[in-house]
Tab-separated table of C-alpha atoms and ligand atoms in Angstrom:
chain	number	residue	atom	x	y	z
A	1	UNK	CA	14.916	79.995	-100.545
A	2	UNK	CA	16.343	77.477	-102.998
A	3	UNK	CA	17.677	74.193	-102.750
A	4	UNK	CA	15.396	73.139	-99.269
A	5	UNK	CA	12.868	70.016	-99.301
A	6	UNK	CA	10.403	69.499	-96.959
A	7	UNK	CA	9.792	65.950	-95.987
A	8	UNK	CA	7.210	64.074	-93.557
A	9	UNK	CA	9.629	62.326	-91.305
A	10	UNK	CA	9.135	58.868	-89.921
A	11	UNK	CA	11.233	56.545	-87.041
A	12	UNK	CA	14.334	56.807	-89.895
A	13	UNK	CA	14.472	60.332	-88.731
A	14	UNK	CA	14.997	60.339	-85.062
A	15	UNK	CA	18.356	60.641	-84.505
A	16	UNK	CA	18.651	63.639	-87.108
A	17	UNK	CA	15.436	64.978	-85.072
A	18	UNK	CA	17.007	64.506	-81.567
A	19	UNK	CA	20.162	66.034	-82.371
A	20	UNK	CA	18.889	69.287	-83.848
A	21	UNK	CA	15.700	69.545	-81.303
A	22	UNK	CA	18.766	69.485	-78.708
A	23	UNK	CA	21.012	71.806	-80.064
A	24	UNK	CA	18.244	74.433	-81.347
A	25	UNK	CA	16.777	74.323	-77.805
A	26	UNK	CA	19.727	75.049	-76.074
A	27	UNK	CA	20.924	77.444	-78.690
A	28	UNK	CA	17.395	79.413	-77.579
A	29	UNK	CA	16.638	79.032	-74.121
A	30	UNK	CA	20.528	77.803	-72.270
A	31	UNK	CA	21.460	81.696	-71.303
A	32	UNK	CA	17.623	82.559	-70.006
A	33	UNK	CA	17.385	78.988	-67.642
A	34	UNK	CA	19.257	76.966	-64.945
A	35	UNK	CA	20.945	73.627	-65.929
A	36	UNK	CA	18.753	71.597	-63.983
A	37	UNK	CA	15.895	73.214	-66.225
A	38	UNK	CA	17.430	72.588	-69.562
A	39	UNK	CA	18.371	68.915	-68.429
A	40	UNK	CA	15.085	68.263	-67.428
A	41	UNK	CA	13.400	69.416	-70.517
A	42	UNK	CA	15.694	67.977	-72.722
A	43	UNK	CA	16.017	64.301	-71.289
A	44	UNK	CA	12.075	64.587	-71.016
A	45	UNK	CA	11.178	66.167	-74.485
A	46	UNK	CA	14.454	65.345	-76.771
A	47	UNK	CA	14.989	61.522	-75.560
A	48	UNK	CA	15.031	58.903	-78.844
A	49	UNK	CA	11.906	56.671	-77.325
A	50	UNK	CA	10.158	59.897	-76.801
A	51	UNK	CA	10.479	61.474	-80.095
A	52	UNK	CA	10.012	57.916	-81.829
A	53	UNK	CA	6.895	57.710	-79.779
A	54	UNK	CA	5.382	60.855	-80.981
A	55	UNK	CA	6.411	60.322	-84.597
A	56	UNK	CA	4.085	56.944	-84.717
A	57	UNK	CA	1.093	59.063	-83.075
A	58	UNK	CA	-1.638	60.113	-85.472
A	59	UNK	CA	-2.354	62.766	-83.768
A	60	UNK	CA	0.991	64.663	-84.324
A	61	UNK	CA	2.646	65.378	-87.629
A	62	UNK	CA	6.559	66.269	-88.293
A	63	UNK	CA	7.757	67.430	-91.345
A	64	UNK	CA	11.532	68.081	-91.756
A	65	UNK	CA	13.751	70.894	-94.146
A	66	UNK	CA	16.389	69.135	-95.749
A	67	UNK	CA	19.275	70.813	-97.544
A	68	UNK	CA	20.556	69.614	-100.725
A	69	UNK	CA	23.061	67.313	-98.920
A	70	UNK	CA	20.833	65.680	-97.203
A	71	UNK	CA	21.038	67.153	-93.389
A	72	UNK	CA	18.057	68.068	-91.525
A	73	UNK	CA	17.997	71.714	-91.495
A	74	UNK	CA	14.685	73.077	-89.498
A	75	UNK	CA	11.775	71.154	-88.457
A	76	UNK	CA	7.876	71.349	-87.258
A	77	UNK	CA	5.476	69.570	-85.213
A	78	UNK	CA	1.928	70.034	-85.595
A	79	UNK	CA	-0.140	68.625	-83.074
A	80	UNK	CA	-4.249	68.137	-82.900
A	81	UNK	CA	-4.609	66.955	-79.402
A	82	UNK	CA	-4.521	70.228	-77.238
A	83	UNK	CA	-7.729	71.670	-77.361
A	84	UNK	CA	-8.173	75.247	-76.261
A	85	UNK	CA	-11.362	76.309	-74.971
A	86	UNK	CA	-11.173	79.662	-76.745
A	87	UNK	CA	-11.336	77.979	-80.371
A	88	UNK	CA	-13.555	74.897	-79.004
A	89	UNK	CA	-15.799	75.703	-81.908
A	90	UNK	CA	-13.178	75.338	-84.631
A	91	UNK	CA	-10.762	72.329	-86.334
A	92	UNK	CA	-7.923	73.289	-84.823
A	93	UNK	CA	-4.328	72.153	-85.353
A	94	UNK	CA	-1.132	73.679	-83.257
A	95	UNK	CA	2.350	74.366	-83.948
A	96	UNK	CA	3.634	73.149	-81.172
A	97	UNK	CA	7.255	73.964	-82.353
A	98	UNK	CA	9.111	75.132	-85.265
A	99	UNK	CA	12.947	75.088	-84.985
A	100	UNK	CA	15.528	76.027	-87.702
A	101	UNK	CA	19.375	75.326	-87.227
A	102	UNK	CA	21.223	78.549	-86.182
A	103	UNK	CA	23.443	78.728	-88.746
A	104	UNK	CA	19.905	78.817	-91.240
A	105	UNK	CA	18.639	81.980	-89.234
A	106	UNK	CA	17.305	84.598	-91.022
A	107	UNK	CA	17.470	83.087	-94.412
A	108	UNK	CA	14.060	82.738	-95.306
A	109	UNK	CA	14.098	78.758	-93.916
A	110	UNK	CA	11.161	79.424	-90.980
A	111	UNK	CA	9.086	80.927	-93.955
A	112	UNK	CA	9.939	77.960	-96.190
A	113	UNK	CA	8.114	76.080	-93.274
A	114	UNK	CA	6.001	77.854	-92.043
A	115	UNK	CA	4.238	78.499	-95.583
A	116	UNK	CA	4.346	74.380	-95.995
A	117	UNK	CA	2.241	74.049	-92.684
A	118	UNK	CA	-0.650	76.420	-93.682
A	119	UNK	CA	-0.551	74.423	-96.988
A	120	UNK	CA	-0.939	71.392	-95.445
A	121	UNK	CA	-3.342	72.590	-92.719
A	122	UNK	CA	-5.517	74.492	-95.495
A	123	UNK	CA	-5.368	70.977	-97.361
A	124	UNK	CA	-6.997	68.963	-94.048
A	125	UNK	CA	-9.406	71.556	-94.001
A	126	UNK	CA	-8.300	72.911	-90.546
A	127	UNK	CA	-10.044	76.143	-89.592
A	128	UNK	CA	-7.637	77.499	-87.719
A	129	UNK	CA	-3.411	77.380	-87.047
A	130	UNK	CA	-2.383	78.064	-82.969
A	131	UNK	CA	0.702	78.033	-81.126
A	132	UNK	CA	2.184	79.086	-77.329
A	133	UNK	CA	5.445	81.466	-77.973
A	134	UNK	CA	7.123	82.109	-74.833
A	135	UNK	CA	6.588	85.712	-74.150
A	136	UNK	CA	10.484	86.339	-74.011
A	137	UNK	CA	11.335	85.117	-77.258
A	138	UNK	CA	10.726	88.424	-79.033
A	139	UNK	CA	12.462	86.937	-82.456
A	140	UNK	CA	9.704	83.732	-82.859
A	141	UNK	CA	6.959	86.670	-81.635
A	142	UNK	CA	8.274	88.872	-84.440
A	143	UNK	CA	8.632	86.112	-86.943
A	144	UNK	CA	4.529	84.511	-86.008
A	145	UNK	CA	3.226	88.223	-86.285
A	146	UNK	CA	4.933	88.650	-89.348
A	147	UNK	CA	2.670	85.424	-90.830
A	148	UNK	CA	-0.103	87.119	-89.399
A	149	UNK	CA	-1.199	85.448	-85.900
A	150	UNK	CA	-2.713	87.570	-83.521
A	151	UNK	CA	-2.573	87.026	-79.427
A	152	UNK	CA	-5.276	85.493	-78.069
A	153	UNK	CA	-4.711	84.169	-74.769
A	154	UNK	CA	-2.018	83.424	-72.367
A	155	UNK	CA	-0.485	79.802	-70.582
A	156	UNK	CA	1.440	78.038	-68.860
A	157	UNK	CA	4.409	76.169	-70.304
A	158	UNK	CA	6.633	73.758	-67.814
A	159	UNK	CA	10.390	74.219	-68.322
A	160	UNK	CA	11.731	71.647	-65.931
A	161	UNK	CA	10.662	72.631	-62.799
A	162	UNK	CA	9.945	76.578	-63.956
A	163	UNK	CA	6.479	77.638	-64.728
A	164	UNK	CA	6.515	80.241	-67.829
A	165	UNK	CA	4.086	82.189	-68.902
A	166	UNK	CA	3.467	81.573	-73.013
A	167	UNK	CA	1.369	83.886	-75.160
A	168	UNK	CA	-1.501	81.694	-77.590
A	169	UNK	CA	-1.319	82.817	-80.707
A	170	UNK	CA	-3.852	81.898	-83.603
A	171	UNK	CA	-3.871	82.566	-87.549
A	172	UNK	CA	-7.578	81.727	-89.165
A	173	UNK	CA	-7.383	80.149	-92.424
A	174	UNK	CA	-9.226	80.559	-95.513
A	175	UNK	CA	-10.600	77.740	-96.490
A	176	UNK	CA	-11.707	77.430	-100.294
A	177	UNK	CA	-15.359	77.341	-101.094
B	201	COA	C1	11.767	81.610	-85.051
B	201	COA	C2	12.430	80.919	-86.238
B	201	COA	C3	11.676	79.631	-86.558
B	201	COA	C4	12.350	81.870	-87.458
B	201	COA	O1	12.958	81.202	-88.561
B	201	COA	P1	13.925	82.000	-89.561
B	201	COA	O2	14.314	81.074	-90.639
B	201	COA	O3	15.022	82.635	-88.783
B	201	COA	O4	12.919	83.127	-90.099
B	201	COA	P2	12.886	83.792	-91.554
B	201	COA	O5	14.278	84.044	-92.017
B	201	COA	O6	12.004	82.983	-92.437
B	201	COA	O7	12.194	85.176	-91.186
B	201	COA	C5	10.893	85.494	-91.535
B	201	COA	C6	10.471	86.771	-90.834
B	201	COA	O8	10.468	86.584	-89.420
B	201	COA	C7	10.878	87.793	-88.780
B	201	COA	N1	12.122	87.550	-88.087
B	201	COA	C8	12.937	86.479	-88.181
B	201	COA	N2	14.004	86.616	-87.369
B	201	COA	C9	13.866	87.821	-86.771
B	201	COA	C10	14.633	88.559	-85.821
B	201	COA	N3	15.803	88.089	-85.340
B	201	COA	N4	14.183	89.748	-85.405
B	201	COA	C11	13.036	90.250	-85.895
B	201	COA	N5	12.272	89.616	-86.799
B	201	COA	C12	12.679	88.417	-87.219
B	201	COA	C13	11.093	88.809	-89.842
B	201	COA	O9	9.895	89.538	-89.984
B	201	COA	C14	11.371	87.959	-91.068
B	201	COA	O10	10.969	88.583	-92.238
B	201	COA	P3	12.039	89.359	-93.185
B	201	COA	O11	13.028	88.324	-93.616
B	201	COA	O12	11.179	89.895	-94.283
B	201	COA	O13	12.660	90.404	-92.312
B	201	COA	C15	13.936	80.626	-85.964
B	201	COA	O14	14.558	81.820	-85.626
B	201	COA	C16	14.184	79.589	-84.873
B	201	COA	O15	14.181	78.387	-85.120
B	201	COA	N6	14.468	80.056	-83.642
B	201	COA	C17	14.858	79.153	-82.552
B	201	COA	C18	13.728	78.261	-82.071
B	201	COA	C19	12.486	79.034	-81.728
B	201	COA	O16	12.507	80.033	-81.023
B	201	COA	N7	11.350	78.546	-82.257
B	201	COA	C20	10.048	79.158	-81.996
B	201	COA	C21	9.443	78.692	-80.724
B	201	COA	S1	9.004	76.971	-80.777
């Protein structure tokens, strides 16, 4: 996919980061939860302080996908500070959440991003790439098991006030010798 770069995205970004973390999440999830769910999440999660305040952590990193006009397209967030006890053994790094505008859907653009986050977490020497995928959302399920992670677990995941149950999903990398 042409014309796409991916950038590390600092407290210049937020707004651009709010607005399409809103819109992609309700694009996704609105029809399968109440209002009062949604709003929840959203002024929780999506809020400008909160987003600004996980940018400046070191122990998350956000890169964005930027079309050749300059709009934020698709973004990730990596995260080190989970730990699950099933790879306690391992550097680990999650994706805690990879979201690509609607209208980008299908195009190659997750791929584009997903291929720069095993090429950064191959570069910091990370053993290991895991994520929670709702077990509903059968297109991000078909689109992790097409990079090759496998199911290794279950949890929960808070919506608001509803308790969901998310498949953990890992992919080991191959680190160079
Ligand atoms: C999941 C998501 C990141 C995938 O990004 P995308 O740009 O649409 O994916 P790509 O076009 O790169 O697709 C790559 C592969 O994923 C799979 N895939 C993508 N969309 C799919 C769909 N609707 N049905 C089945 N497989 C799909 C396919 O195997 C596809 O390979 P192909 O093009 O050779 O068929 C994107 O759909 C998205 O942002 N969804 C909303 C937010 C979300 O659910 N995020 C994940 C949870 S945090």
């Amino acid at each position: 996919m042409g014309g796409i770069s991916i950038q590390s995205l600092g407290a210049a970004n937020v707004d651009a980061l709010r607005q399409l973390s809103v819109d992609t999440f309700t694009d996704t999830y609105a029809r399968y939860n109440t209002q009062e769910d949604m709003f929840l999440y959203i002024n929780k999660h999506f809020s400008a302080e909160q987003l600004l305040t996980e940018i400046k952590e070191a122990c998350n990193f956000f890169f964005g996908a930027f079309s050749n006009d300059g709009q934020m397209v698709g973004y990730v967030k990596l995260r080190t500070s989970e730990k699950p006890a099933e790879l306690a053994t391992l550097k680990h790094i999650e994706l805690e959440r990879i979201y690509v505008s609607k209208a980008y859907h299908g195009k190659g653009l997750g791929s584009v991003i997903m291929q720069h986050c095993l090429a950064f977490a191959l570069q910091q020497h990370y053993e290991v790439l895991w994520l929670g995928v709702w077990t509903k959302n059968e297109k991000a399920m078909a689109f992790y098991k097409k990079w090759g992670f496998e199911i290794f677990g279950k949890h929960t995941f808070m919506l608001g006030k509803d308790a969901q149950v998310d498949w953990l999903m890992k992919k080991h990398l191959n680190i160079p010798q």
